[in-house]
mmCIF file of C-alpha atoms in Angstrom:
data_model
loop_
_atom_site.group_PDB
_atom_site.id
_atom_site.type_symbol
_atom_site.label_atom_id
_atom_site.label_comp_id
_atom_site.label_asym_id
_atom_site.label_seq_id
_atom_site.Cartn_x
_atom_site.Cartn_y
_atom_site.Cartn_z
ATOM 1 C CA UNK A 1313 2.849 -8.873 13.681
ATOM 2 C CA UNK A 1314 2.486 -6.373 10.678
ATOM 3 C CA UNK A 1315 -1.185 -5.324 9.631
ATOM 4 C CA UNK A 1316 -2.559 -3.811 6.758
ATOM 5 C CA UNK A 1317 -5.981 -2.896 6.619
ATOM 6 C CA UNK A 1318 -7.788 -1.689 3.528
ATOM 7 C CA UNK A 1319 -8.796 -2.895 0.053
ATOM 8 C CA UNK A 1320 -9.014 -6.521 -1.403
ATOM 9 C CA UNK A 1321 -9.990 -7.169 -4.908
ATOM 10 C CA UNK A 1322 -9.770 -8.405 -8.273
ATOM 11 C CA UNK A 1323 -7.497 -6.801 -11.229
ATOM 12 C CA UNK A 1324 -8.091 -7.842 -14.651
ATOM 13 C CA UNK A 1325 -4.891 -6.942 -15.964
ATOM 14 C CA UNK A 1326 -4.402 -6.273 -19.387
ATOM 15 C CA UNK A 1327 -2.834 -9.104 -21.676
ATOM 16 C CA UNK A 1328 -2.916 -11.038 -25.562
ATOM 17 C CA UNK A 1329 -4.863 -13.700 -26.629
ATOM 18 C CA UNK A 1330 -3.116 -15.970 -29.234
ATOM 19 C CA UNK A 1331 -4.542 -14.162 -32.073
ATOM 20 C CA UNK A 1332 -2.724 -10.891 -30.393
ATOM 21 C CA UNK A 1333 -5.870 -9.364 -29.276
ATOM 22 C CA UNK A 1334 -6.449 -7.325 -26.332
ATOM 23 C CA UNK A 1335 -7.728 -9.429 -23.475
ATOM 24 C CA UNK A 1336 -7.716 -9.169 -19.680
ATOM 25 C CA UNK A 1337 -6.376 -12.110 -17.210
ATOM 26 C CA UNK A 1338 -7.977 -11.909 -13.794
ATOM 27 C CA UNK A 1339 -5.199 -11.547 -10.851
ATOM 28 C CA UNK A 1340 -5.886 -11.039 -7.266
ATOM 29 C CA UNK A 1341 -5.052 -7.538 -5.882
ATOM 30 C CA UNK A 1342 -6.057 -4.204 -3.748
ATOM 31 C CA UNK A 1343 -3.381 -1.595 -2.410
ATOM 32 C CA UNK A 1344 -3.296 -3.077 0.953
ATOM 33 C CA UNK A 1345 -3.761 -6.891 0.288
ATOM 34 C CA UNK A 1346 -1.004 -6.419 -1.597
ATOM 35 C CA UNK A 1347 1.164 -4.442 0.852
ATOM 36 C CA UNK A 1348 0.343 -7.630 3.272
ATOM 37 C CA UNK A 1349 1.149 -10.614 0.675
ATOM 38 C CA UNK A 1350 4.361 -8.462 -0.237
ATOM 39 C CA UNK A 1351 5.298 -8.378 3.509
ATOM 40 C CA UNK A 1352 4.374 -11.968 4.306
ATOM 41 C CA UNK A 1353 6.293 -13.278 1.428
ATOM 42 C CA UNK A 1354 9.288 -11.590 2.597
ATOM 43 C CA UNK A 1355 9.501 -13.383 5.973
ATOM 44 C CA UNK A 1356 7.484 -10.720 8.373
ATOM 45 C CA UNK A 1357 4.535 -12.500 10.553
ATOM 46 C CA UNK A 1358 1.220 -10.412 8.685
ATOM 47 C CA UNK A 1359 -2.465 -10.129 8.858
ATOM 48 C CA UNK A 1360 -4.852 -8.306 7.169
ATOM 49 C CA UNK A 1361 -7.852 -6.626 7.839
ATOM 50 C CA UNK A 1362 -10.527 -5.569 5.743
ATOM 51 C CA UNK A 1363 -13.800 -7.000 4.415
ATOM 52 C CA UNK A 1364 -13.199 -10.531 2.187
ATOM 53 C CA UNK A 1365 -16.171 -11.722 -0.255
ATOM 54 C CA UNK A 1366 -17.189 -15.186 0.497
ATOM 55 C CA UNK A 1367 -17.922 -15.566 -3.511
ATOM 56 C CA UNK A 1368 -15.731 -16.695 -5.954
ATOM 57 C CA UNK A 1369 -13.653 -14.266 -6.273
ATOM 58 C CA UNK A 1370 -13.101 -13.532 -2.494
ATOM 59 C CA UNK A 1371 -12.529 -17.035 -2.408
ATOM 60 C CA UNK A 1372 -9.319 -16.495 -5.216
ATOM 61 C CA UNK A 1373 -8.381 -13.776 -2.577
ATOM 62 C CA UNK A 1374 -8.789 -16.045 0.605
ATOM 63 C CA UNK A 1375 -6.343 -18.516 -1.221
ATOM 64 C CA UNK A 1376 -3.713 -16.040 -2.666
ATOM 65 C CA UNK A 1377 -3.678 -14.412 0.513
ATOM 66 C CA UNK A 1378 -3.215 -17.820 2.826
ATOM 67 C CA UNK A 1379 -0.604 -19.438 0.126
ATOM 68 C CA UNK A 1380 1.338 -16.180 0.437
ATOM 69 C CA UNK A 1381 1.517 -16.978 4.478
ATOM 70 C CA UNK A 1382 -1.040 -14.027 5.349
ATOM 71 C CA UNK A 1383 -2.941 -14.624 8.566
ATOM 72 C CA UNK A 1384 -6.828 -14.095 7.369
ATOM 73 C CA UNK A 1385 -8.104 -14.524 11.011
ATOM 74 C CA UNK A 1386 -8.565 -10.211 11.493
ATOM 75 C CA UNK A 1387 -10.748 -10.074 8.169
ATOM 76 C CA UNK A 1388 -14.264 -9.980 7.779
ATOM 77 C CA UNK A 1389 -15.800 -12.816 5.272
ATOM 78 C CA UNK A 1390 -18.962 -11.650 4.147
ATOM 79 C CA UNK A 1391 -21.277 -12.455 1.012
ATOM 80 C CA UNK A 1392 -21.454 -9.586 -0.612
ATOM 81 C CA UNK A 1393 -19.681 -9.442 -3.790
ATOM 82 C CA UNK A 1394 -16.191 -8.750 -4.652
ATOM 83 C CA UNK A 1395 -14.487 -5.412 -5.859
ATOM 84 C CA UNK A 1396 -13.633 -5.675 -9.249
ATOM 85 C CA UNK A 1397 -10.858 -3.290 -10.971
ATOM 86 C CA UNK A 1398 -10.255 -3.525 -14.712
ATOM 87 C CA UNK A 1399 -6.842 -1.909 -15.577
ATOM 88 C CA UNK A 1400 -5.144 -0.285 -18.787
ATOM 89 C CA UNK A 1401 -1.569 1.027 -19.129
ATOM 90 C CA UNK A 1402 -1.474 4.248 -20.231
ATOM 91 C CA UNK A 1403 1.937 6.128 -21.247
ATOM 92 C CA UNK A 1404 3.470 3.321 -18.248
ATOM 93 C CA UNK A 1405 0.586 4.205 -15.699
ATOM 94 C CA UNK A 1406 -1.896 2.120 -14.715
ATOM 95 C CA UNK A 1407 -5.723 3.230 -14.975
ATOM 96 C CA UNK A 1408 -8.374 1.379 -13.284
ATOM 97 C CA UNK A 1409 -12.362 1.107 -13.801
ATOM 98 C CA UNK A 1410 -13.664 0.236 -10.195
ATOM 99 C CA UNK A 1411 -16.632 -1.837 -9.795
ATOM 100 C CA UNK A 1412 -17.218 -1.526 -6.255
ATOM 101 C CA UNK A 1413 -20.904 -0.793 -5.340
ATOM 102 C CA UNK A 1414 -22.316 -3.094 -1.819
ATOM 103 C CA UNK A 1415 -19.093 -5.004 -2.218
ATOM 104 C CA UNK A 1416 -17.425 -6.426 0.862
ATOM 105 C CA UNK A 1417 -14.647 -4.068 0.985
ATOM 106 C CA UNK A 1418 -17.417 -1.177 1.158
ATOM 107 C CA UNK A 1419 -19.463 -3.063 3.545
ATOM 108 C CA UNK A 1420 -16.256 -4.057 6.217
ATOM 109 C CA UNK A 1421 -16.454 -2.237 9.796
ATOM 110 C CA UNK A 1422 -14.243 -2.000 12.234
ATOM 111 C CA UNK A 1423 -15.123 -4.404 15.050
ATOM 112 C CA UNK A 1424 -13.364 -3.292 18.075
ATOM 113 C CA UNK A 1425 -11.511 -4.976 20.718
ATOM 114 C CA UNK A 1426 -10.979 -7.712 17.830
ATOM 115 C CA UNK A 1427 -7.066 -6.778 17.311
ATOM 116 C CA UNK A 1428 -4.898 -7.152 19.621
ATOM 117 C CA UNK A 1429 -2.696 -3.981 18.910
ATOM 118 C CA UNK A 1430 -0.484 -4.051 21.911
ATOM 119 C CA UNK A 1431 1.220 -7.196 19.509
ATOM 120 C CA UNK A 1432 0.921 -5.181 16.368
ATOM 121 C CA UNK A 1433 3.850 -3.421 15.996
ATOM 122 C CA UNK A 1434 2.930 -1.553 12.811
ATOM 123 C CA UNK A 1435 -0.961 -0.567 10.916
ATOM 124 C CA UNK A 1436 -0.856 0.208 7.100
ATOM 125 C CA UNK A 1437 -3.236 2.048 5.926
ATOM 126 C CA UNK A 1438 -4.468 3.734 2.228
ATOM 127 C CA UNK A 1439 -5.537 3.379 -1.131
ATOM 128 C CA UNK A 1440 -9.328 3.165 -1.985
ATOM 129 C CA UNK A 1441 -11.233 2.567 1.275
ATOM 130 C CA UNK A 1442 -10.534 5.825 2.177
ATOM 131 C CA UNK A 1443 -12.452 7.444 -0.524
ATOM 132 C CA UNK A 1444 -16.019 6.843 0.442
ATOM 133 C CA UNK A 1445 -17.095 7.709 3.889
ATOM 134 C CA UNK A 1446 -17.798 4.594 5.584
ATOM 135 C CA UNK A 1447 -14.484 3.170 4.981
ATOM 136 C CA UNK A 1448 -12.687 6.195 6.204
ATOM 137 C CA UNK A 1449 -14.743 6.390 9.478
ATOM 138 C CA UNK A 1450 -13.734 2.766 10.215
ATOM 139 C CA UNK A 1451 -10.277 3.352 9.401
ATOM 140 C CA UNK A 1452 -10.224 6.164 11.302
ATOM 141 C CA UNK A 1453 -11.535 4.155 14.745
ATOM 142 C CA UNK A 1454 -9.290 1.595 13.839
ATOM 143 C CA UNK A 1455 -5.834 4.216 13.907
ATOM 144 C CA UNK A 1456 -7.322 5.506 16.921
ATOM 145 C CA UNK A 1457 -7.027 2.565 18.750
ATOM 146 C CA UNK A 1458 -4.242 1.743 17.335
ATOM 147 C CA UNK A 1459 -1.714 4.465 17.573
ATOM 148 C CA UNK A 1460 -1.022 3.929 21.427
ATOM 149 C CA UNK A 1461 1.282 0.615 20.624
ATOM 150 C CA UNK A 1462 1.360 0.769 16.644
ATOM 151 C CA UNK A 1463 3.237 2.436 14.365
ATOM 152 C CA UNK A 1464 0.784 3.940 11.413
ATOM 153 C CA UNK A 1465 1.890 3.647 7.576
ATOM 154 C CA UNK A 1466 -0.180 5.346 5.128
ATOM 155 C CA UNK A 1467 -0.022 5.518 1.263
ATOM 156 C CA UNK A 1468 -3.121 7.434 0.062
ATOM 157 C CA UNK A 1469 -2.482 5.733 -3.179
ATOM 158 C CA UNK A 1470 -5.158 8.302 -5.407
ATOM 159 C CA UNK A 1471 -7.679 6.660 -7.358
ATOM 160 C CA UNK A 1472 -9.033 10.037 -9.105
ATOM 161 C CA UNK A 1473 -11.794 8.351 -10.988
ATOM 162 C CA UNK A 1474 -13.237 7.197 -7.563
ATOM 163 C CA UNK A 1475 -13.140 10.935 -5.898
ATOM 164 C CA UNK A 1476 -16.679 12.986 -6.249
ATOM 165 C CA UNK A 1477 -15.983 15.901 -4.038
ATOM 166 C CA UNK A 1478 -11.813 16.496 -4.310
ATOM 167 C CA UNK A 1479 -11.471 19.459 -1.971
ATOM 168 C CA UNK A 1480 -12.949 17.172 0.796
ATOM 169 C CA UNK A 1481 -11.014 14.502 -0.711
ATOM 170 C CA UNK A 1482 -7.669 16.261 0.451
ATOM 171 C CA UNK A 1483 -8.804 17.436 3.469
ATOM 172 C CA UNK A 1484 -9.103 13.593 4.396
ATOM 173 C CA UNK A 1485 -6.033 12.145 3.329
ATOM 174 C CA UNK A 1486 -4.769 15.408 5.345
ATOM 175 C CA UNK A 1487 -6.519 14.191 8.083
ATOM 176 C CA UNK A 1488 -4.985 10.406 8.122
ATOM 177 C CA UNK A 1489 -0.980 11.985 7.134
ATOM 178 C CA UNK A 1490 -1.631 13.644 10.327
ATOM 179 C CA UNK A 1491 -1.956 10.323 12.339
ATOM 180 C CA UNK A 1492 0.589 8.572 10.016
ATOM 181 C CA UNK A 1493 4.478 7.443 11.617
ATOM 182 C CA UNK A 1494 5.722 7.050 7.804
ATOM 183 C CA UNK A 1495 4.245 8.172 5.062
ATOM 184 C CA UNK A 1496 4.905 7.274 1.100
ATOM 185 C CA UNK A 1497 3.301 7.801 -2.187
ATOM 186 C CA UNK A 1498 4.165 7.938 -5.756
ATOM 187 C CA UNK A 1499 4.959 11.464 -7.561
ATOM 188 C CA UNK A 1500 1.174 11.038 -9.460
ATOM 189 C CA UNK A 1501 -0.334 10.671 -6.158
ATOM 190 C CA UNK A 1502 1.729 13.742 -4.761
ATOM 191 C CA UNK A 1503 0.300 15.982 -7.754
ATOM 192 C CA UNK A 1504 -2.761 15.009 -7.751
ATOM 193 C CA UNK A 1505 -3.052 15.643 -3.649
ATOM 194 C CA UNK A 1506 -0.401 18.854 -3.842
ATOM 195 C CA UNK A 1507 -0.049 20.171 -7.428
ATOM 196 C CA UNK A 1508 3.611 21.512 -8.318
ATOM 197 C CA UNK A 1509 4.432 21.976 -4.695
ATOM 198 C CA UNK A 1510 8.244 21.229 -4.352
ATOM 199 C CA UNK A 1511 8.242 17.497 -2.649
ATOM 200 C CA UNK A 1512 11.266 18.910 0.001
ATOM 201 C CA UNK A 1513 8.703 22.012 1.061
ATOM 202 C CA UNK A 1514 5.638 19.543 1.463
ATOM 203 C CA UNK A 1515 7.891 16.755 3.758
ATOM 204 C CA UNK A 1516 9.060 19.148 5.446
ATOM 205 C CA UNK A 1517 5.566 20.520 6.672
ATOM 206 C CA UNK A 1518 5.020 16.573 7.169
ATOM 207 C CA UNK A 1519 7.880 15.900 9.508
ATOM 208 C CA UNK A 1520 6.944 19.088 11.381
ATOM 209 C CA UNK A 1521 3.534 17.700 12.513
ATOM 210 C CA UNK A 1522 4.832 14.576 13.701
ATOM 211 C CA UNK A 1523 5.719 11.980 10.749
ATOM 212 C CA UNK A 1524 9.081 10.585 10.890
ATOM 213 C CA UNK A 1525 9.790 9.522 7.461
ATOM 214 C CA UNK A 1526 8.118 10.605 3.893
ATOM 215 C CA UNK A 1527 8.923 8.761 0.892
ATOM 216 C CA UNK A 1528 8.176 9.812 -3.041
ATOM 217 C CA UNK A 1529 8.826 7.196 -5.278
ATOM 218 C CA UNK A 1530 9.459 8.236 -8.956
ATOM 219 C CA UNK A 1531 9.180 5.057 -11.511
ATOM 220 C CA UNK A 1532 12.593 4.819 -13.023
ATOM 221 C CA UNK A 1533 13.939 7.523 -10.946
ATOM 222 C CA UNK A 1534 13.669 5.938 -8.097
ATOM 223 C CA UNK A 1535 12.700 7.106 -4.655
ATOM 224 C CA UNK A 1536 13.295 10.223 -2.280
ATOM 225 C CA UNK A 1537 13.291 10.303 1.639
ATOM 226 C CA UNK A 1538 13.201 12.604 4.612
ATOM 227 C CA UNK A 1539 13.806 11.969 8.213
ATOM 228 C CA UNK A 1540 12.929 13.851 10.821
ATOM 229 C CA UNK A 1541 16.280 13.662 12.213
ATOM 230 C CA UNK A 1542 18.476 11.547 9.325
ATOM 231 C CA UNK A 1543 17.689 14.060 6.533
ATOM 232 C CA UNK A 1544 17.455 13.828 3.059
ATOM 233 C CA UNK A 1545 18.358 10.272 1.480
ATOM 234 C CA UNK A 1546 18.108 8.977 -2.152
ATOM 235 C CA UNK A 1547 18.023 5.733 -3.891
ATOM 236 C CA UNK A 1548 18.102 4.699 -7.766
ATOM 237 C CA UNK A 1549 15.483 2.413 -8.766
ATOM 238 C CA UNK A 1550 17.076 -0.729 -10.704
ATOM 239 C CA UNK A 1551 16.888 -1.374 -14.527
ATOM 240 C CA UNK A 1552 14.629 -3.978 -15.325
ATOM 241 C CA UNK A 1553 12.130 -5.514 -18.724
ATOM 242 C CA UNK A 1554 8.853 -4.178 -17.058
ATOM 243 C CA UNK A 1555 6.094 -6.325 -17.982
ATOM 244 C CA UNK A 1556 3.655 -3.525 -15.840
ATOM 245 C CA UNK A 1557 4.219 -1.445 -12.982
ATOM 246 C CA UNK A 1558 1.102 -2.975 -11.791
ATOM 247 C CA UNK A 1559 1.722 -3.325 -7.410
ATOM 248 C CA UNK A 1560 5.149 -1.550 -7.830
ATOM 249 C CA UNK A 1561 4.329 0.570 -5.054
ATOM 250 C CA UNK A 1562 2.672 -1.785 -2.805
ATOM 251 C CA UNK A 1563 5.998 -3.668 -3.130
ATOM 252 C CA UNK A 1564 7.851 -0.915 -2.417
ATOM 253 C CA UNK A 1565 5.835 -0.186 1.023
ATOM 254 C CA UNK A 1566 5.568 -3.719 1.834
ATOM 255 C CA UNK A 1567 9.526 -4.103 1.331
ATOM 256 C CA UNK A 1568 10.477 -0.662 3.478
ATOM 257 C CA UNK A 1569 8.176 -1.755 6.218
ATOM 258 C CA UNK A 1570 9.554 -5.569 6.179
ATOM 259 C CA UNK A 1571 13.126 -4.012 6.265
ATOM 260 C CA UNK A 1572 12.601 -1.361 9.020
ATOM 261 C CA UNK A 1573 11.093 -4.092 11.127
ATOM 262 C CA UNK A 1574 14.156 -6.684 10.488
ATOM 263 C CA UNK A 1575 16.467 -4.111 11.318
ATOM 264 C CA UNK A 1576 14.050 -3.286 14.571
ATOM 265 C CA UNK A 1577 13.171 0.379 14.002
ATOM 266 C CA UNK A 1578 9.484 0.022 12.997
ATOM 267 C CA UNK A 1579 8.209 0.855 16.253
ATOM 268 C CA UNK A 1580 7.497 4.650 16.686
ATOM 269 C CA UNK A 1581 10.370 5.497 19.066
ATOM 270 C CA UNK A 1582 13.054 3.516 17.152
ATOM 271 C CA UNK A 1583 11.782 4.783 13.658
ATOM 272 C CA UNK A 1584 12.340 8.366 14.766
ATOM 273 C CA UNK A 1585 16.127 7.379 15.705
ATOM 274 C CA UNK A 1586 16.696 5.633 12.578
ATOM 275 C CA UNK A 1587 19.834 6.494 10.987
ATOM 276 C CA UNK A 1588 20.538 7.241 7.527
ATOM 277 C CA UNK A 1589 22.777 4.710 6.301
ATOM 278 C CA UNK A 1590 19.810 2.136 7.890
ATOM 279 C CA UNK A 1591 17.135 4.369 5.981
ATOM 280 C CA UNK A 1592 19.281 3.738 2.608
ATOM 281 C CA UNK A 1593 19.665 0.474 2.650
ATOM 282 C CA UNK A 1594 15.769 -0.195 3.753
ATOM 283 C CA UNK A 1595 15.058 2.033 0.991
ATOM 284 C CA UNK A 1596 16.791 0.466 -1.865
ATOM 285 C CA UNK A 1597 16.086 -2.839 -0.706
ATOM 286 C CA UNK A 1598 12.152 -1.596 -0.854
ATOM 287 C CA UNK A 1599 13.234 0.113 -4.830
ATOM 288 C CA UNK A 1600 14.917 -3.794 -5.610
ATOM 289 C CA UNK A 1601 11.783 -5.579 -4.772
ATOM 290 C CA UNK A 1602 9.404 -2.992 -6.662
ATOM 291 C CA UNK A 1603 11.410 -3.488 -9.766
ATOM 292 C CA UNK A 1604 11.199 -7.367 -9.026
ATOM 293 C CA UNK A 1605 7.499 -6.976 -9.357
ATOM 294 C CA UNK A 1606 7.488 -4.606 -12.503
ATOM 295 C CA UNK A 1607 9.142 -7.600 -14.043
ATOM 296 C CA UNK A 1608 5.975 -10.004 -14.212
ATOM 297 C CA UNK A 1609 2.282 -9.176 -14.776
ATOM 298 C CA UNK A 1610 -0.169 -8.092 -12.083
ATOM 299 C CA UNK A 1611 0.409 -7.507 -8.164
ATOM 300 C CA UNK A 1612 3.172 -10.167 -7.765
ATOM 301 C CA UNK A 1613 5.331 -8.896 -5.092
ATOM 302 C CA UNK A 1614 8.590 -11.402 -4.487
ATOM 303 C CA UNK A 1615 9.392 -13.749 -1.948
ATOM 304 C CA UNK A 1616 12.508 -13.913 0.163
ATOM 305 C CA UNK A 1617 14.197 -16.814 -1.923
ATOM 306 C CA UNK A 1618 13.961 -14.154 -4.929
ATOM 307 C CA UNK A 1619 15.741 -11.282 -3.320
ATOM 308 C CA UNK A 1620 18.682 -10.657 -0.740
ATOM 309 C CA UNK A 1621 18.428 -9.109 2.384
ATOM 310 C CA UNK A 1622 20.817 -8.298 5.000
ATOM 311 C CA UNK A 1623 21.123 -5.986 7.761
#
């Protein structure tokens, strides 16, 4: 099985109203919820873990998640209320308000001995549980458990709006790239965590602690790799009507990871000897589905009838 442990909540993502007024549609999402329906849909056995409101809008989540094949059984249902996220596109980026004071994603803890890692062959981690201090703590126990038998994704996934003290900020998602196998985020999050830093000098420092592959995705210029031993490998991102870009990444993740463990190099060992021409096609088959999901509103990562994949 493939994990992903983090954030589950509501988007209202930005639409019309018949009279062509702004309005906002409300559409099930979080970074890592996401990353787990987008990895389920695909065909990969997933769970996800991370705290689910018992209210009405964890109850939207509960179903999303289970009709997108999702194994709920690692989560923790709880009644207190739902994360909310209200979204604008600005200049093609998406902007969030988070409402997320006592909410069940804030209030999840790690309850150990619950997951049976030695049959999880990759953890994803990220996004905004990571930002306040309870929810890093427990992720943290949770990767420490996990890393003797799992593989460790992590997309930090920057929510700036959400960060009080940013110098402590990046010494955290430090912290977690240090633990992580594979590593990706988008070329906002890289400037907002590294500045202009050249993205070969900072995967390079990456690989040389111990990660095995870094990924930058860049929107319509697609995505950027490097392997520790495969190098340097590009792929174009496909042209597409974009409705949003809302869940493009998580798409993206959730596609790489589904691909690397078709092709059977997810676990830590085989990822390191992954080749290049495996890496490429993992990686534009991750860049196909992403642009899949730019094509419709809201987090709405495909399913395996809608795209091709083949070893």
């Amino acid at each position: 099985m493939l994990i992903a442990c983090g954030d589950a909540l509501i988007d209202f993502v930005p639409t019309r109203n018949t009279e062509g007024r702004e309005s906002v549609m409300p559409a099930v999402g979080g970074s890592c919820l996401n990353v787990a329906i987008g990895m389920a849909r695909l065909g990969a056995p997933t769970g996800f873990v991370g705290g689910v409101s018992t209210d009405m809008f964890g109850r939207m989540i509960a179903d999303h998640a289970t009709a997108s094949n999702v194994e709920l059984g690692l989560a923790t249902r709880s009644d207190h209320q739902t994360t909310l996220a209200f979204v604008r596109i600005v200049a093609g980026e998406s902007h969030y308000a988070f409402y997320d004071a006592e909410t069940a994603t804030r209030n999840w803890t790690y309850r150990r001995g619950a997951i049976p890692f030695a049959n999880i062959e990759a953890v994803h981690i990220g996004s905004t549980t990571l930002v306040n201090d309870q929810g890093a703590a427990e992720t943290k126990a949770l990767i420490a458990d996990a890393r003797a038998s799992s593989t460790i994704s992590f997309d930090p996934n920057c929510r700036p709006n959400l960060v009080k003290n940013k110098p402590a900020y990046l010494a955290r998602m430090a912290e977690f790239a240090g633990h992580a196998d594979l590593i990706k985020m988008s070329d906002v999050d890289f400037a907002y965590l590294f500045g202009g830093e050249p993205h070969e000098q900072r995967a390079k420092m990456l690989l040389g602690q111990g990660t095995s592959l870094v990924v930058i995705t860049r929107g319509n210029n697609g995505a950027i790799a490097w392997h520790a031993s495969a190098g340097q490998i590009e792929v174009q991102a496909p042209k597409v009507e974009i409705a949003d870009t809302i869940g493009a990444g998580d798409s993206f993740q959730a596609a790489l990871l589904f691909a690397l463990h078709k092709q059977g190099r997810i676990g830590r060992q085989q990822l390191k000897d992954t080749g290049a021409d495996e890496l490429r096609r993992a990686l534009s088959f991750a860049a196909k589905c992403a642009g899949l999901t730019c094509t419709r509103p809201g987090a709405d990562p495909p399913w395996s009838h809608e795209v091709t994949w083949s070893v």
